Coordinates of C-alpha atoms (C1' of nucleotides) in Angstrom, one line a residue:
Chain A
M27 CA -28.2 -24.5 -44.8
K28 CA -30.0 -25.8 -42.0
R29 CA -28.2 -28.6 -40.1
T30 CA -29.7 -32.2 -40.3
K31 CA -28.9 -34.2 -37.3
I32 CA -27.5 -37.3 -37.3
E33 CA -30.6 -39.2 -35.6
Q34 CA -33.2 -37.9 -38.8
L35 CA -30.2 -39.0 -41.5
M36 CA -29.9 -42.4 -39.7
A37 CA -33.7 -42.7 -40.5
F38 CA -33.5 -41.6 -44.4
E39 CA -35.2 -44.1 -46.9
V40 CA -33.6 -42.3 -49.7
P41 CA -30.0 -41.0 -50.5
A42 CA -29.7 -37.2 -50.5
E43 CA -28.0 -34.9 -52.7
R44 CA -26.0 -32.0 -50.0
I45 CA -27.5 -31.9 -46.3
L46 CA -25.3 -30.7 -43.2
V47 CA -24.0 -32.4 -40.6
K48 CA -22.3 -30.7 -37.3
G49 CA -20.6 -32.6 -34.4
W50 CA -17.8 -34.0 -32.9
V51 CA -14.9 -36.4 -34.3
R52 CA -15.4 -39.7 -32.3
T53 CA -12.8 -41.2 -34.7
K54 CA -10.9 -41.0 -37.7
R55 CA -9.1 -44.1 -39.6
D56 CA -7.1 -42.7 -42.8
S57 CA -6.8 -44.5 -45.8
K58 CA -4.1 -43.3 -48.6
T59 CA -6.2 -41.3 -50.4
F60 CA -8.8 -40.4 -48.1
S61 CA -10.3 -40.7 -44.0
F62 CA -13.0 -42.3 -42.8
L63 CA -14.4 -39.8 -39.9
E64 CA -16.8 -40.9 -37.1
I65 CA -18.9 -37.9 -36.1
N66 CA -21.3 -37.9 -32.9
D67 CA -23.9 -34.8 -32.5
G68 CA -25.5 -36.2 -29.7
S69 CA -28.8 -36.6 -31.3
C70 CA -28.5 -40.3 -30.5
L71 CA -26.2 -43.3 -29.7
A72 CA -24.7 -43.4 -33.6
N73 CA -22.3 -42.2 -35.2
L74 CA -21.9 -40.9 -39.0
Q75 CA -19.5 -41.8 -41.4
V76 CA -18.0 -39.1 -42.8
V77 CA -15.7 -40.0 -46.1
A78 CA -12.9 -37.1 -47.0
D79 CA -11.3 -37.7 -50.0
E80 CA -7.8 -36.4 -51.2
K81 CA -9.3 -34.0 -53.2
L82 CA -11.0 -32.0 -50.6
P83 CA -8.8 -28.6 -50.5
N84 CA -8.3 -28.6 -46.8
Y85 CA -7.3 -32.1 -46.7
E86 CA -3.8 -31.8 -45.3
E87 CA -6.1 -30.1 -42.4
I88 CA -8.7 -33.1 -42.4
R89 CA -5.9 -35.4 -42.0
K90 CA -4.9 -33.7 -38.3
L91 CA -8.2 -34.0 -37.1
T92 CA -8.5 -36.2 -33.5
T93 CA -10.5 -37.2 -31.9
G94 CA -12.9 -34.8 -29.6
A95 CA -12.3 -32.1 -32.6
S96 CA -16.0 -30.2 -33.7
V97 CA -16.5 -29.8 -37.6
A98 CA -19.1 -29.3 -39.7
V99 CA -19.4 -31.9 -42.9
E100 CA -21.8 -31.0 -46.3
G101 CA -22.0 -33.5 -48.3
A102 CA -24.1 -36.0 -49.9
V103 CA -25.9 -38.8 -47.9
V104 CA -24.9 -42.7 -50.5
P105 CA -25.5 -45.7 -49.4
S106 CA -22.2 -47.3 -47.5
Q107 CA -19.7 -49.5 -49.4
G108 CA -18.8 -51.2 -46.4
S109 CA -20.7 -53.2 -44.0
G110 CA -21.9 -51.8 -40.1
Q111 CA -23.9 -49.1 -41.4
Q112 CA -26.5 -48.5 -43.6
W113 CA -25.4 -44.6 -45.1
E114 CA -22.2 -42.1 -45.3
L115 CA -21.2 -39.0 -45.5
Q116 CA -19.4 -37.9 -49.3
A117 CA -17.5 -34.7 -47.6
A118 CA -17.8 -32.0 -50.4
V119 CA -16.9 -29.7 -47.5
V120 CA -15.4 -29.8 -44.5
T121 CA -15.0 -27.1 -41.8
L122 CA -13.1 -27.2 -38.5
V123 CA -15.1 -25.5 -35.4
G124 CA -13.1 -26.1 -32.6
A125 CA -9.8 -28.5 -32.7
A126 CA -9.3 -30.8 -29.8
P127 CA -5.2 -30.9 -28.8
E128 CA -3.7 -34.0 -27.9
S129 CA -4.8 -32.9 -24.7
F130 CA -8.2 -34.4 -25.1
P131 CA -8.6 -36.8 -22.2
L132 CA -11.5 -38.8 -24.1
Q133 CA -10.2 -42.2 -26.0
K134 CA -11.8 -44.3 -27.8
K135 CA -11.4 -46.9 -25.6
R136 CA -13.5 -47.7 -22.3
H137 CA -12.7 -45.2 -19.4
S138 CA -13.6 -46.3 -15.3
D139 CA -16.1 -44.3 -14.5
E140 CA -14.1 -43.3 -11.4
F141 CA -11.9 -41.7 -13.9
L142 CA -14.9 -40.1 -16.1
R143 CA -16.6 -38.4 -12.8
G144 CA -13.3 -36.7 -12.5
I145 CA -14.2 -34.9 -15.8
A146 CA -17.7 -33.9 -15.3
H147 CA -17.6 -31.4 -17.6
L148 CA -16.3 -33.8 -20.8
R149 CA -18.0 -37.7 -19.9
A150 CA -21.5 -36.9 -21.4
R151 CA -19.9 -36.9 -25.0
T152 CA -19.0 -40.5 -24.2
N153 CA -21.5 -42.9 -25.6
K154 CA -22.3 -44.3 -22.2
Y155 CA -22.8 -40.5 -20.6
S156 CA -24.4 -39.5 -23.7
A157 CA -27.1 -42.6 -23.0
A158 CA -27.9 -42.1 -19.8
F159 CA -28.5 -38.4 -20.5
R160 CA -30.5 -38.9 -23.0
I161 CA -32.8 -41.6 -21.4
R162 CA -33.2 -39.2 -18.5
S163 CA -34.6 -36.4 -20.6
E164 CA -36.9 -39.2 -22.2
L165 CA -38.2 -40.6 -18.6
A166 CA -38.8 -37.1 -17.5
L167 CA -40.6 -36.4 -20.7
A168 CA -42.9 -39.6 -19.9
V169 CA -43.4 -39.0 -16.1
H170 CA -45.7 -35.6 -17.5
R171 CA -47.0 -38.0 -20.0
F172 CA -47.8 -40.4 -17.6
F173 CA -49.7 -37.9 -15.0
H174 CA -51.1 -35.2 -18.1
E175 CA -53.2 -38.5 -19.4
R176 CA -54.4 -39.5 -15.9
G177 CA -56.0 -35.8 -15.2
F178 CA -53.2 -34.4 -12.8
R179 CA -51.9 -31.2 -12.7
Y180 CA -48.2 -30.1 -12.6
I181 CA -47.6 -28.1 -9.7
H182 CA -45.0 -26.5 -8.5
T183 CA -43.7 -26.3 -4.8
P184 CA -41.3 -23.9 -3.1
I185 CA -37.5 -24.4 -3.0
L186 CA -37.2 -22.0 0.0
T187 CA -39.2 -23.2 3.0
A188 CA -39.5 -22.4 7.1
S189 CA -40.2 -25.9 7.6
D190 CA -37.2 -27.4 9.8
C191 CA -38.8 -30.9 10.9
E192 CA -40.5 -32.6 8.4
G193 CA -38.3 -35.6 9.4
A194 CA -36.6 -36.3 6.0
G195 CA -33.3 -35.5 6.7
E196 CA -30.6 -32.6 7.5
L197 CA -31.2 -29.0 5.4
F198 CA -28.9 -26.8 3.7
R199 CA -29.6 -23.3 5.5
V200 CA -30.3 -20.1 3.2
T201 CA -28.9 -17.0 4.4
T202 CA -27.7 -13.2 2.9
L203 CA -26.3 -12.8 6.8
P204 CA -22.3 -11.7 6.4
P205 CA -20.5 -14.5 7.7
G206 CA -20.4 -14.0 11.6
E207 CA -23.9 -12.2 11.3
R208 CA -26.5 -14.3 13.9
L209 CA -29.2 -11.6 14.3
L210 CA -31.7 -13.4 12.0
E211 CA -34.0 -11.2 12.1
N212 CA -31.4 -9.3 10.1
D213 CA -32.0 -11.9 7.5
F214 CA -33.6 -12.2 4.4
F215 CA -36.5 -14.2 5.7
G216 CA -36.3 -13.0 9.1
V217 CA -36.7 -16.4 10.1
E218 CA -34.4 -19.9 9.9
S219 CA -35.4 -20.7 5.9
N220 CA -33.9 -24.0 4.0
L221 CA -33.8 -25.9 0.9
T222 CA -36.7 -28.2 0.7
V223 CA -36.2 -31.6 1.6
S224 CA -39.8 -32.4 0.4
G225 CA -42.8 -30.8 -1.3
Q226 CA -45.7 -32.6 0.0
L227 CA -47.2 -30.7 2.6
E228 CA -47.6 -27.6 -0.3
A229 CA -48.8 -29.9 -2.3
E230 CA -51.4 -31.7 -0.1
M231 CA -53.2 -28.0 -0.1
L232 CA -53.2 -27.9 -3.7
A233 CA -54.4 -31.6 -4.1
T234 CA -57.4 -30.3 -2.0
A235 CA -58.2 -28.1 -4.5
L236 CA -57.2 -29.6 -7.7
G237 CA -57.9 -32.9 -7.4
D238 CA -55.0 -34.7 -8.6
V239 CA -51.6 -33.1 -8.2
Y240 CA -48.0 -33.7 -8.8
T241 CA -44.5 -32.1 -8.5
F242 CA -41.4 -32.8 -10.2
G243 CA -38.4 -30.6 -8.9
P244 CA -34.8 -30.6 -7.2
T245 CA -34.9 -31.8 -3.8
F246 CA -32.1 -31.4 -1.2
R247 CA -30.8 -33.0 1.4
A248 CA -27.7 -32.4 4.0
E249 CA -27.0 -35.6 5.1
N250 CA -23.2 -36.9 5.2
S251 CA -24.6 -40.0 3.2
N252 CA -21.6 -41.9 1.1
T253 CA -23.5 -44.4 -0.8
R254 CA -24.5 -45.2 -4.7
R255 CA -27.7 -44.4 -4.3
H256 CA -27.6 -40.9 -2.1
A257 CA -27.1 -37.4 -3.4
A258 CA -27.5 -34.3 -1.6
E259 CA -29.2 -32.4 -4.7
F260 CA -32.0 -34.7 -6.4
W261 CA -35.2 -34.5 -8.3
M262 CA -38.3 -35.8 -6.7
I263 CA -41.6 -36.7 -8.1
E264 CA -44.7 -36.2 -5.4
P265 CA -48.3 -37.3 -6.8
E266 CA -50.6 -35.8 -4.2
M267 CA -54.4 -37.0 -4.5
A268 CA -57.9 -36.1 -2.8
F269 CA -60.5 -38.8 -2.3
C270 CA -57.8 -41.7 -2.2
D271 CA -56.7 -44.1 0.5
L272 CA -53.7 -46.1 0.5
Q273 CA -54.6 -49.2 -1.5
E274 CA -55.5 -46.7 -4.6
D275 CA -51.7 -44.5 -3.7
M276 CA -50.2 -48.3 -4.2
D277 CA -52.5 -48.7 -7.4
L278 CA -50.5 -45.5 -9.0
A279 CA -47.2 -46.1 -7.4
E280 CA -46.9 -49.7 -9.1
E281 CA -48.4 -48.5 -12.4
M282 CA -46.2 -45.1 -13.1
I283 CA -43.5 -47.6 -12.6
K284 CA -44.4 -49.7 -15.3
Y285 CA -45.3 -47.0 -17.5
L286 CA -42.0 -45.3 -17.3
A287 CA -40.0 -48.5 -17.6
N288 CA -42.0 -49.6 -20.9
H289 CA -41.3 -46.1 -21.8
V290 CA -38.1 -46.3 -22.1
I291 CA -38.3 -49.9 -23.5
D292 CA -40.2 -48.1 -26.8
H293 CA -38.9 -45.2 -27.1
C294 CA -34.9 -45.7 -26.7
A295 CA -34.2 -48.7 -27.7
D296 CA -30.8 -48.1 -29.3
D297 CA -29.9 -46.3 -25.7
L298 CA -31.2 -49.1 -23.7
N299 CA -29.0 -52.0 -26.2
L300 CA -26.1 -50.0 -24.7
F301 CA -26.3 -50.7 -21.1
A302 CA -28.1 -54.3 -21.6
R303 CA -24.7 -54.9 -23.1
F304 CA -22.1 -53.6 -21.6
V305 CA -23.6 -52.0 -18.2
D306 CA -26.0 -54.6 -16.5
K307 CA -26.1 -57.8 -18.5
N308 CA -29.5 -58.7 -16.6
L309 CA -30.9 -55.1 -17.2
M310 CA -33.6 -56.4 -19.8
A311 CA -34.9 -59.7 -17.7
Q312 CA -35.1 -57.3 -14.8
L313 CA -37.2 -54.7 -16.7
G314 CA -39.6 -57.7 -18.0
V315 CA -39.8 -58.9 -14.5
L316 CA -41.1 -55.1 -13.5
T317 CA -43.2 -54.8 -16.2
G318 CA -45.3 -58.0 -16.4
S319 CA -45.6 -59.2 -12.6
A320 CA -47.8 -58.0 -10.1
F321 CA -46.1 -56.1 -7.3
E322 CA -46.2 -58.3 -4.1
R323 CA -48.0 -56.0 -1.4
I324 CA -47.3 -57.5 2.1
P325 CA -48.0 -56.0 5.3
Y326 CA -44.8 -54.8 7.5
A327 CA -46.1 -57.3 9.6
E328 CA -45.9 -59.9 7.1
A329 CA -42.4 -58.9 5.8
I330 CA -41.2 -59.8 9.6
R331 CA -42.7 -63.0 9.8
I332 CA -41.2 -64.0 6.4
L333 CA -37.7 -62.7 7.6
E334 CA -38.2 -64.0 10.7
K335 CA -38.7 -67.7 9.7
S336 CA -36.5 -67.4 6.5
G337 CA -33.9 -68.6 7.7
A338 CA -31.4 -66.6 6.8
S339 CA -28.9 -64.9 8.3
F340 CA -28.8 -61.1 8.6
E341 CA -26.0 -59.0 10.4
Y342 CA -28.7 -56.7 12.1
P343 CA -31.9 -58.8 13.9
V344 CA -35.3 -58.9 12.3
A345 CA -37.8 -57.3 15.0
Y346 CA -41.5 -55.9 14.7
G347 CA -41.5 -52.5 15.6
T348 CA -38.0 -51.6 14.1
D349 CA -36.8 -50.3 10.9
M350 CA -36.4 -53.0 8.1
Q351 CA -32.3 -52.9 7.3
S352 CA -31.4 -52.7 3.6
E353 CA -30.3 -56.2 3.2
H354 CA -33.8 -57.3 4.8
E355 CA -35.3 -55.5 2.2
R356 CA -32.6 -56.9 -0.3
F357 CA -33.7 -60.4 1.1
L358 CA -37.5 -59.9 0.0
T359 CA -37.3 -57.9 -2.9
E360 CA -34.4 -60.0 -4.2
H361 CA -34.5 -63.8 -3.0
H362 CA -37.6 -64.3 -1.3
F363 CA -40.2 -62.8 -3.9
K364 CA -38.2 -62.1 -6.9
K365 CA -39.6 -58.8 -8.1
P366 CA -40.7 -55.6 -6.8
V367 CA -42.7 -55.7 -3.4
M368 CA -44.3 -53.2 -1.3
V369 CA -44.8 -53.0 1.9
Y370 CA -47.4 -51.6 3.7
D371 CA -49.1 -50.6 7.4
F372 CA -45.6 -49.6 9.3
P373 CA -45.6 -49.1 12.8
K374 CA -46.6 -45.7 13.8
T375 CA -43.2 -45.6 15.8
I376 CA -41.3 -45.3 12.9
K377 CA -43.1 -43.4 10.6
P378 CA -43.7 -39.4 10.6
F379 CA -46.4 -37.6 12.3
Y380 CA -48.8 -37.0 9.2
M381 CA -49.2 -40.5 8.1
R382 CA -52.8 -41.4 9.1
M383 CA -53.4 -43.8 11.7
N384 CA -55.2 -47.2 11.0
D385 CA -57.9 -48.3 13.2
D386 CA -55.4 -51.1 14.9
G387 CA -53.8 -47.2 16.8
Q388 CA -50.4 -49.2 16.6
T389 CA -49.7 -48.7 12.4
V390 CA -50.3 -45.9 10.2
A391 CA -51.0 -46.5 6.6
S392 CA -48.0 -46.1 5.0
M393 CA -46.0 -48.1 1.8
D394 CA -42.9 -48.6 0.8
V395 CA -42.0 -49.8 -2.9
L396 CA -39.0 -52.1 -3.0
V397 CA -36.9 -53.1 -6.1
A398 CA -34.0 -55.1 -6.9
G399 CA -30.6 -53.4 -6.6
I400 CA -32.1 -49.8 -5.7
G401 CA -34.0 -50.8 -2.5
E402 CA -36.3 -48.4 -1.6
I403 CA -37.7 -46.5 -4.8
I404 CA -40.9 -45.0 -3.6
G405 CA -42.0 -44.2 0.4
G406 CA -45.7 -42.9 0.2
S407 CA -48.8 -43.0 2.4
Q408 CA -52.2 -42.0 3.4
R409 CA -52.6 -38.7 4.8
E410 CA -54.2 -38.1 8.2
E411 CA -57.6 -36.1 7.7
R412 CA -58.6 -36.0 10.8
Y413 CA -57.7 -32.8 12.5
D414 CA -58.3 -34.3 16.5
M415 CA -55.8 -37.0 15.3
L416 CA -53.3 -34.9 13.8
A417 CA -53.1 -32.3 16.1
T418 CA -52.5 -35.6 18.7
R419 CA -50.3 -36.6 16.6
M420 CA -48.1 -33.6 16.3
D421 CA -48.0 -33.2 20.0
Q422 CA -46.7 -36.9 20.6
M423 CA -43.9 -36.2 18.0
G424 CA -43.0 -32.5 19.7
L425 CA -44.2 -30.6 16.5
S426 CA -45.1 -27.0 16.6
K427 CA -48.7 -27.0 15.5
E428 CA -48.1 -23.3 15.6
K429 CA -45.5 -23.4 13.1
Y430 CA -47.6 -25.9 11.2
W431 CA -50.2 -24.0 11.4
W432 CA -51.7 -23.4 7.8
Y433 CA -51.0 -27.7 7.7
L434 CA -53.3 -27.8 10.5
E435 CA -56.1 -25.3 9.1
S436 CA -56.4 -27.4 6.6
R437 CA -58.2 -30.4 8.1
L438 CA -60.3 -28.3 9.4
Y439 CA -62.5 -27.2 6.0
G440 CA -63.9 -29.7 4.5
S441 CA -61.0 -32.8 4.9
V442 CA -60.9 -35.3 2.6
P443 CA -58.8 -38.5 2.8
H444 CA -56.0 -38.1 0.7
S445 CA -52.4 -39.8 -0.4
G446 CA -49.5 -39.6 -2.1
F447 CA -45.7 -40.9 -2.5
G448 CA -42.6 -39.6 -3.3
L449 CA -40.4 -41.3 -6.0
G450 CA -36.7 -40.7 -6.7
F451 CA -36.0 -39.4 -9.9
E452 CA -32.5 -41.0 -10.3
R453 CA -33.0 -43.8 -8.2
L454 CA -35.4 -44.5 -11.8
V455 CA -33.0 -43.5 -13.9
M456 CA -30.8 -46.4 -12.2
M457 CA -33.1 -48.8 -12.3
V458 CA -33.9 -48.2 -15.7
T459 CA -30.6 -48.0 -17.0
G460 CA -28.5 -50.5 -14.6
I461 CA -26.3 -48.0 -13.7
S462 CA -25.4 -48.5 -10.2
N463 CA -23.5 -45.6 -8.9
I464 CA -26.4 -42.3 -8.6
R465 CA -23.7 -40.3 -9.1
D466 CA -23.2 -41.4 -13.0
V467 CA -26.7 -41.0 -13.8
I468 CA -26.6 -37.2 -12.6
P469 CA -24.5 -34.6 -15.0
F470 CA -22.8 -32.8 -12.3
P471 CA -23.4 -34.6 -9.2
R472 CA -23.6 -33.2 -5.5
T473 CA -22.7 -35.5 -2.8
P474 CA -20.3 -34.2 0.1
K475 CA -17.1 -32.8 -0.2
N476 CA -18.3 -32.7 -4.4
I477 CA -19.7 -29.3 -6.2
E478 CA -16.4 -28.5 -8.1
F479 CA -18.4 -29.1 -11.4
Chain B
rU16 C1' -20.1 -40.7 10.5
rC17 C1' -18.5 -45.9 11.2
rC18 C1' -16.1 -50.4 8.9
rC19 C1' -13.2 -53.0 4.4
rC20 C1' -10.0 -52.1 -0.5
rG21 C1' -7.5 -48.9 -3.1
rA22 C1' -4.1 -44.6 -5.3
rU23 C1' 2.4 -46.8 -10.4
rA24 C1' 3.1 -43.3 -17.9
rG25 C1' -2.3 -39.2 -20.5
rC26 C1' -5.6 -43.8 -19.9
rU27 C1' -6.3 -49.5 -18.0
rC28 C1' -3.6 -52.0 -15.7
rA29 C1' 1.6 -55.5 -14.6
rA30 C1' 5.8 -55.5 -11.3
rU31 C1' 7.0 -63.5 -7.5
rC32 C1' 10.2 -63.1 -0.5
rG33 C1' 11.5 -56.0 -0.2
rG34 C1' 16.2 -56.4 -5.2
rC35 C1' 17.7 -52.5 -12.8
rA36 C1' 10.1 -49.0 -13.4
rG37 C1' 6.7 -52.9 -17.6
rA38 C1' 2.2 -53.7 -21.3
rG39 C1' -1.8 -52.3 -24.0
rC40 C1' -4.8 -48.1 -25.0
rG41 C1' -3.5 -43.1 -26.5
rG42 C1' 0.5 -39.1 -28.4
rG43 C1' 4.4 -38.4 -32.4
rU44 C1' 7.3 -40.7 -36.8
rG45 C1' 7.1 -43.9 -41.2
rG46 C1' 4.2 -48.0 -44.0
rC47 C1' -0.1 -50.1 -45.6
rU48 C1' -5.1 -50.8 -46.2
rG49 C1' -13.1 -49.2 -48.1
rU50 C1' -12.3 -48.8 -43.2
rU51 C1' -15.7 -49.1 -38.7
rA52 C1' -11.8 -50.7 -30.7
rA53 C1' -8.0 -50.7 -38.1
rC54 C1' -3.5 -53.2 -38.8
rC55 C1' 2.3 -52.9 -38.9
rA56 C1' 7.3 -50.8 -37.6
rC57 C1' 9.9 -47.1 -34.8
rU58 C1' 9.8 -43.3 -31.0
rA59 C1' 8.9 -39.6 -26.5
rG60 C1' 6.7 -40.6 -22.0
rG61 C1' 7.8 -41.9 -14.2
rC62 C1' 9.8 -37.9 -7.7
rU63 C1' 5.3 -45.4 -7.7
rG64 C1' -1.2 -39.8 -4.2
rU65 C1' 1.6 -36.5 0.3
rA66 C1' 5.0 -36.2 4.4
rG67 C1' 6.8 -38.8 8.2
rG68 C1' 9.5 -43.5 9.7
rU69 C1' 12.5 -49.3 8.7
rU70 C1' 16.3 -51.2 6.0
rC71 C1' 22.5 -51.7 2.8
rA72 C1' 18.1 -51.4 -0.7
rA73 C1' 11.3 -49.6 -0.6
rG74 C1' 6.2 -49.6 -5.8
rU75 C1' 6.4 -53.6 -1.6
rC76 C1' 7.2 -53.2 5.4
rC77 C1' 5.5 -49.4 9.6
rU78 C1' 2.0 -44.4 10.7
rA79 C1' -0.6 -40.7 9.6
rC80 C1' -2.7 -37.4 5.9
rU81 C1' -5.7 -36.5 1.1
rC82 C1' -8.3 -38.5 -2.4
rG83 C1' -11.1 -42.5 -4.5
rG84 C1' -14.4 -46.8 -4.7
rG85 C1' -17.9 -50.4 -2.0
rG86 C1' -20.8 -51.6 2.4
rA87 C1' -23.1 -49.5 6.4
rG88 C1' -26.9 -46.3 9.3
rC89 C1' -30.0 -42.0 6.9
rC90 C1' -33.6 -41.8 3.4
rA91 C1' -35.8 -40.7 -2.4

RNA sequence: UCCCCGAUAGCUCAAUCGGCAGAGCGGGUGGCUGUUAACCACUAGGCUGUAGGUUCAAGUCCUACUCGGGGAGCCA
């Protein structure tokens, strides 16, 4: 008999004579002559209540089942006599698939996130983490749907690269040299190579061929960051659009965030409800603001003026020409505007070489999207498409035009205005679930000194 | 990397001024009950993160280290 997933069973409209369910025991309650088993198979948040009667030939064994054991149950789906669930499974056959000794660390009680991080191989069996990873899966699907519906092509950019100065942080070296060997010409690629910190430069090449493209893949940063919103390995979504200016870039960023949030609201109601009840009481209100209001758009210079006139006391001074600190970003999005804010046209001195120079010669066509609780969730820009201007900027910032010859050359042949941005996928999952630590939205997170699982 | 906080039973946490190491949950045993964070009784479970130091006496005070959390920087 083919097994029925609990998610499907919960949607039954009429009883069923015989079905097969397989899953893990979440808890067991014993009566005098029978036992209730709560079975979860990961297909949804809900458990299935199984009624196992003492007449079953292996009832002695069932009586000894503990939390964590895996079982297969065959029986009839009937309306539940108790309240709390519509259906229950009247067991005809209960088979123990894998026992769980009393050392099983997950109990039917609340555990701390810190404890669960130490048992990452088991924590997905809890309500909170299975819900988080189901939402993560659903969000990934929604990303592809969003772009597909708009005629974007999904492209795969290299994970191994020789780029070493894209201005996006420290790099993980990749080598096949034995320890101690230092001769780069003997290395696999013959040059220094690293894990990618961004697929943007390659995505630009594809955008100027396919039109609208996006990447969605792993990204690696060797920064020694110890915060709740940084990981050494994370997934990034990077759309890149030909014939697109900064305004259109911001339009897409706003539309995308709203689309993704709405998708989860529409498709993950049960899982989302868990987070709204137990993780972040303000979650639904936050998502309402996110999906229901136009994002504020202000130039960097105006953001600085607002901060200067705010009267708020900041630990770090507000000054034109410097990067905004976390506290400044939080003030803008959480206190001043109370909704997502897009800051654009940053001074050229604090942004990378590839961003398009504005007519004022001082600012570049860049933008950050700031949201409450997370901070910067998107960073993007219109790219410098003018060959001479790009070459000048590379010289000014000390980049090798020889090494990036192909990037520069793309501006020589049919160059077009184009724009794109990077969206941190994990920060998106955090935003939608209210989970406050990035380590809890990645099944097996990689952070400094943490690669055990 | 810097600043702050923490580490006590399998888990979540108590332990007053430095004075006998505690509870709930989970485990085991027995009871009760169409139960649903089930309930009731009994029971086992500890080198208080590691290494030093102060003291008649350290979970508690001091030093170093390890691990964890929060904040900052870097960014997505």
